[in-house]
């Protein structure tokens, strides 16, 4: 095991979109990063390479985050490679869209498995293994407030994530560990853009006062704040959406 005094983060879903941007941003602050992936090892390796070529430290680790052995391995890798874990950034999730009346129950169950069970598993491990002074950062969505049609299963899963986060923050009383949830608005990631026409994307972007979609880097700035200096922000859901309504 490598002994180190630097902060160490696990970023789930670190191979794409907001996860990748968060891993790069944390590394820029001097944090060592375990980059988790499920389906895209190549992109995770690209993230690791980008970090190491810039003088940082990172490793990739893969697997289904809704399975406890996979999640446990992430913490084991962080402790073996970097000496411990200070930050969990849990961005991994899925977002199939369908009106409630037409949604296949198997799809609904898969969304809850990945988004709710996955969060519960990694948060439980984080509560056991993150060092004092650490931070747990989960991900919800502004859709829980925007109430956009076709997002029923996804919004339901993310409302559960918010509830888990708020309760865990209080359960960790006396541990000096913050627990917060980031709730992005429409953000230009593959997950969001998939299946949407250019016209629809433009319409959604124009709903924002800035008249654009968010970017993964926009979201990563809030992650970096919560992962480091935001020691008095705890038990909160932070909407990062440029004022979308």
CSV table of C-alpha atoms in Angstrom, one decimal:
chain,number,residue,atom,x,y,z
A,1,UNK,CA,0.0,0.0,0.0
A,2,UNK,CA,1.3,3.5,-0.9
A,3,UNK,CA,1.3,5.9,2.0
A,4,UNK,CA,0.1,9.4,1.0
A,5,UNK,CA,-1.2,12.5,2.6
A,6,UNK,CA,-3.0,13.7,-0.6
A,7,UNK,CA,-6.7,13.4,-1.0
A,8,UNK,CA,-8.0,10.4,-2.8
A,9,UNK,CA,-11.3,10.2,-4.7
A,10,UNK,CA,-13.3,7.5,-6.3
A,11,UNK,CA,-15.3,8.7,-9.3
A,12,UNK,CA,-18.0,6.3,-10.5
A,13,UNK,CA,-19.0,6.6,-14.1
A,14,UNK,CA,-15.6,8.3,-14.5
A,15,UNK,CA,-15.3,7.2,-18.1
A,16,UNK,CA,-17.8,9.6,-19.6
A,17,UNK,CA,-19.5,13.0,-19.4
A,18,UNK,CA,-19.8,14.5,-16.0
A,19,UNK,CA,-17.8,11.7,-14.3
A,20,UNK,CA,-14.8,12.2,-16.6
A,21,UNK,CA,-14.9,16.0,-16.2
A,22,UNK,CA,-15.1,15.5,-12.4
A,23,UNK,CA,-12.1,13.2,-12.4
A,24,UNK,CA,-10.0,15.6,-14.4
A,25,UNK,CA,-11.1,18.6,-12.3
A,26,UNK,CA,-10.3,16.8,-9.0
A,27,UNK,CA,-6.9,15.7,-10.4
A,28,UNK,CA,-6.2,19.3,-11.3
A,29,UNK,CA,-6.6,20.1,-7.6
A,30,UNK,CA,-4.0,17.4,-6.7
A,31,UNK,CA,-6.4,14.6,-5.8
A,32,UNK,CA,-5.5,11.1,-6.7
A,33,UNK,CA,-8.4,9.4,-8.6
A,34,UNK,CA,-9.8,6.0,-9.0
A,35,UNK,CA,-11.7,6.2,-12.3
A,36,UNK,CA,-14.6,3.7,-12.4
A,37,UNK,CA,-16.1,2.5,-15.6
A,38,UNK,CA,-18.7,-0.1,-16.6
A,39,UNK,CA,-19.0,-0.3,-20.3
A,40,UNK,CA,-16.1,1.9,-21.6
A,41,UNK,CA,-12.7,0.8,-20.4
A,42,UNK,CA,-11.0,2.7,-23.3
A,43,UNK,CA,-12.5,6.0,-22.2
A,44,UNK,CA,-11.5,5.4,-18.6
A,45,UNK,CA,-8.0,4.6,-19.7
A,46,UNK,CA,-8.0,7.9,-21.7
A,47,UNK,CA,-9.0,9.7,-18.5
A,48,UNK,CA,-6.2,8.1,-16.5
A,49,UNK,CA,-3.7,8.9,-19.2
A,50,UNK,CA,-4.8,12.5,-19.3
A,51,UNK,CA,-4.4,12.8,-15.5
A,52,UNK,CA,-1.0,11.0,-15.4
A,53,UNK,CA,0.4,13.0,-18.3
A,54,UNK,CA,-0.4,16.2,-16.4
A,55,UNK,CA,1.5,15.0,-13.4
A,56,UNK,CA,-1.4,13.5,-11.4
A,57,UNK,CA,-2.1,10.0,-10.1
A,58,UNK,CA,-5.0,7.9,-11.3
A,59,UNK,CA,-6.0,4.3,-12.0
A,60,UNK,CA,-9.0,2.7,-13.7
A,61,UNK,CA,-11.2,0.0,-12.2
A,62,UNK,CA,-14.3,-1.5,-13.8
A,63,UNK,CA,-17.5,-3.3,-13.1
A,64,UNK,CA,-21.2,-3.2,-12.3
A,65,UNK,CA,-21.6,-0.6,-9.6
A,66,UNK,CA,-24.9,-2.2,-8.4
A,67,UNK,CA,-23.0,-5.3,-7.3
A,68,UNK,CA,-21.4,-5.0,-3.9
A,69,UNK,CA,-18.1,-6.9,-4.9
A,70,UNK,CA,-17.5,-4.3,-7.6
A,71,UNK,CA,-18.0,-1.4,-5.3
A,72,UNK,CA,-15.9,-3.0,-2.6
A,73,UNK,CA,-13.1,-3.4,-5.2
A,74,UNK,CA,-13.1,0.3,-5.9
A,75,UNK,CA,-12.4,1.1,-2.3
A,76,UNK,CA,-9.8,-1.7,-2.1
A,77,UNK,CA,-8.0,-0.3,-5.1
A,78,UNK,CA,-8.0,3.2,-3.7
A,79,UNK,CA,-6.5,2.0,-0.4
A,80,UNK,CA,-3.9,-0.2,-2.1
A,81,UNK,CA,-2.8,2.3,-4.7
A,82,UNK,CA,-3.2,5.6,-2.8
A,83,UNK,CA,-3.5,4.8,0.9
A,84,UNK,CA,-7.2,5.5,1.6
A,85,UNK,CA,-10.4,7.2,0.4
A,86,UNK,CA,-11.4,10.8,1.1
A,87,UNK,CA,-14.0,11.5,-1.6
A,88,UNK,CA,-16.7,9.6,-3.3
A,89,UNK,CA,-18.2,11.2,-6.5
A,90,UNK,CA,-21.0,8.9,-7.6
A,91,UNK,CA,-22.1,9.9,-11.1
A,92,UNK,CA,-22.8,6.5,-12.5
A,93,UNK,CA,-26.4,6.1,-13.6
A,94,UNK,CA,-28.8,5.3,-16.5
A,95,UNK,CA,-31.6,7.3,-18.0
A,96,UNK,CA,-34.1,5.4,-20.3
A,97,UNK,CA,-37.0,7.7,-21.2
A,98,UNK,CA,-40.6,6.7,-21.6
A,99,UNK,CA,-44.1,7.9,-20.6
A,100,UNK,CA,-45.2,6.1,-17.4
A,101,UNK,CA,-48.1,4.5,-19.3
A,102,UNK,CA,-45.7,2.9,-21.8
A,103,UNK,CA,-42.7,2.1,-19.7
A,104,UNK,CA,-41.7,-1.6,-19.5
A,105,UNK,CA,-41.5,-2.7,-15.9
A,106,UNK,CA,-38.2,-4.5,-16.6
A,107,UNK,CA,-36.7,-1.1,-17.7
A,108,UNK,CA,-38.1,0.5,-14.6
A,109,UNK,CA,-36.5,-2.2,-12.4
A,110,UNK,CA,-33.2,-1.7,-14.2
A,111,UNK,CA,-33.2,2.0,-13.6
A,112,UNK,CA,-33.9,1.6,-9.9
A,113,UNK,CA,-31.3,-1.1,-9.6
A,114,UNK,CA,-28.5,1.0,-11.1
A,115,UNK,CA,-29.5,4.4,-9.8
A,116,UNK,CA,-30.9,3.5,-6.3
A,117,UNK,CA,-29.3,0.2,-5.4
A,118,UNK,CA,-26.0,1.4,-6.9
A,119,UNK,CA,-26.1,4.6,-4.8
A,120,UNK,CA,-27.0,2.7,-1.7
A,121,UNK,CA,-24.2,0.2,-2.1
A,122,UNK,CA,-21.4,2.8,-2.7
A,123,UNK,CA,-22.7,5.1,0.0
A,124,UNK,CA,-22.8,2.3,2.5
A,125,UNK,CA,-19.2,1.5,1.8
A,126,UNK,CA,-18.2,5.1,1.8
A,127,UNK,CA,-19.8,5.6,5.2
A,128,UNK,CA,-17.7,2.7,6.5
A,129,UNK,CA,-14.4,3.6,4.8
A,130,UNK,CA,-14.0,7.3,4.0
A,131,UNK,CA,-11.5,9.1,6.2
A,132,UNK,CA,-12.5,12.0,8.5
A,133,UNK,CA,-12.6,15.3,6.6
A,134,UNK,CA,-14.0,13.4,3.6
A,135,UNK,CA,-17.0,14.0,1.3
A,136,UNK,CA,-19.7,11.9,-0.3
A,137,UNK,CA,-21.1,13.5,-3.5
A,138,UNK,CA,-24.1,11.8,-5.0
A,139,UNK,CA,-26.0,12.8,-8.2
A,140,UNK,CA,-29.6,13.6,-8.6
A,141,UNK,CA,-31.2,15.7,-11.4
A,142,UNK,CA,-33.1,19.0,-11.8
A,143,UNK,CA,-35.8,16.9,-13.5
A,144,UNK,CA,-37.1,16.1,-10.0
A,145,UNK,CA,-38.2,19.8,-10.0
A,146,UNK,CA,-38.7,20.5,-13.7
A,147,UNK,CA,-41.1,17.5,-13.9
A,148,UNK,CA,-40.5,16.9,-17.6
A,149,UNK,CA,-42.7,14.2,-19.2
A,150,UNK,CA,-41.0,10.8,-20.1
A,151,UNK,CA,-38.5,11.1,-17.2
A,152,UNK,CA,-40.8,9.3,-14.6
A,153,UNK,CA,-38.6,6.3,-13.8
A,154,UNK,CA,-35.4,8.4,-13.8
A,155,UNK,CA,-36.8,11.1,-11.6
A,156,UNK,CA,-38.2,8.6,-9.2
A,157,UNK,CA,-34.8,7.0,-8.8
A,158,UNK,CA,-33.1,10.3,-8.3
A,159,UNK,CA,-35.6,11.4,-5.7
A,160,UNK,CA,-34.6,8.3,-3.8
A,161,UNK,CA,-30.9,9.3,-4.2
A,162,UNK,CA,-31.7,12.7,-2.6
A,163,UNK,CA,-33.5,11.0,0.3
A,164,UNK,CA,-30.6,8.6,0.9
A,165,UNK,CA,-28.1,11.4,0.9
A,166,UNK,CA,-29.9,13.7,3.3
A,167,UNK,CA,-30.4,10.9,5.8
A,168,UNK,CA,-26.8,9.7,5.5
A,169,UNK,CA,-25.5,13.2,6.2
A,170,UNK,CA,-27.3,13.0,9.6
A,171,UNK,CA,-26.3,9.5,10.3
A,172,UNK,CA,-22.6,10.5,10.0
A,173,UNK,CA,-22.9,12.9,12.8
A,174,UNK,CA,-19.5,13.3,14.5
A,175,UNK,CA,-17.5,11.8,11.7
A,176,UNK,CA,-16.5,15.1,9.9
A,177,UNK,CA,-17.8,13.7,6.6
A,178,UNK,CA,-20.1,15.8,4.4
A,179,UNK,CA,-22.8,14.2,2.2
A,180,UNK,CA,-24.4,16.3,-0.6
A,181,UNK,CA,-26.2,15.7,-3.8
A,182,UNK,CA,-25.6,17.6,-7.1
A,183,UNK,CA,-28.6,18.0,-9.3
A,184,UNK,CA,-27.6,19.1,-12.8
A,185,UNK,CA,-30.0,20.5,-15.3
A,186,UNK,CA,-29.8,19.6,-19.0
A,187,UNK,CA,-26.1,19.0,-19.7
A,188,UNK,CA,-24.4,18.2,-23.0
A,189,UNK,CA,-23.4,14.6,-22.3
A,190,UNK,CA,-24.0,11.5,-24.5
A,191,UNK,CA,-26.5,10.3,-21.9
A,192,UNK,CA,-28.6,13.5,-22.3
A,193,UNK,CA,-28.2,14.0,-26.1
A,194,UNK,CA,-29.0,10.4,-27.1
A,195,UNK,CA,-32.2,10.2,-29.1
A,196,UNK,CA,-32.9,13.9,-29.1
A,197,UNK,CA,-33.3,15.9,-32.3
A,198,UNK,CA,-31.3,19.1,-32.9
A,199,UNK,CA,-34.6,21.0,-32.7
A,200,UNK,CA,-35.5,19.6,-29.3
A,201,UNK,CA,-32.0,20.2,-28.0
A,202,UNK,CA,-32.2,23.9,-29.1
A,203,UNK,CA,-35.6,24.2,-27.5
A,204,UNK,CA,-34.3,22.8,-24.2
A,205,UNK,CA,-31.3,25.0,-24.3
A,206,UNK,CA,-33.4,28.1,-24.8
A,207,UNK,CA,-35.3,27.4,-21.7
A,208,UNK,CA,-32.2,28.4,-19.7
A,209,UNK,CA,-31.5,32.1,-19.1
A,210,UNK,CA,-28.0,31.5,-20.5
A,211,UNK,CA,-29.7,30.0,-23.6
A,212,UNK,CA,-27.3,27.0,-23.7
A,213,UNK,CA,-27.0,23.6,-22.2
A,214,UNK,CA,-24.7,23.0,-19.3
A,215,UNK,CA,-21.3,21.4,-19.9
A,216,UNK,CA,-19.7,18.6,-17.9
A,217,UNK,CA,-17.1,21.2,-16.8
A,218,UNK,CA,-19.8,23.4,-15.3
A,219,UNK,CA,-20.9,20.5,-13.1
A,220,UNK,CA,-17.4,19.5,-12.2
A,221,UNK,CA,-16.7,22.9,-10.7
A,222,UNK,CA,-19.4,22.2,-8.1
A,223,UNK,CA,-18.0,18.8,-7.5
A,224,UNK,CA,-14.6,20.2,-6.8
A,225,UNK,CA,-16.1,22.7,-4.4
A,226,UNK,CA,-18.0,20.0,-2.4
A,227,UNK,CA,-14.9,17.7,-2.5
A,228,UNK,CA,-12.6,20.2,-1.0
A,229,UNK,CA,-13.4,23.6,0.5
A,230,UNK,CA,-17.1,23.2,1.2
A,231,UNK,CA,-16.8,21.9,4.7
A,232,UNK,CA,-19.9,23.8,5.9
A,233,UNK,CA,-22.1,22.6,3.1
A,234,UNK,CA,-23.7,19.3,4.3
A,235,UNK,CA,-27.0,17.5,3.8
A,236,UNK,CA,-27.9,19.6,0.8
A,237,UNK,CA,-29.2,19.1,-2.8
A,238,UNK,CA,-27.5,21.6,-5.0
A,239,UNK,CA,-29.2,22.5,-8.3
A,240,UNK,CA,-26.6,23.2,-10.9
A,241,UNK,CA,-28.6,24.2,-13.9
A,242,UNK,CA,-27.9,27.8,-14.8
A,243,UNK,CA,-31.4,28.8,-13.7
A,244,UNK,CA,-33.4,26.4,-15.8
A,245,UNK,CA,-37.1,26.4,-15.1
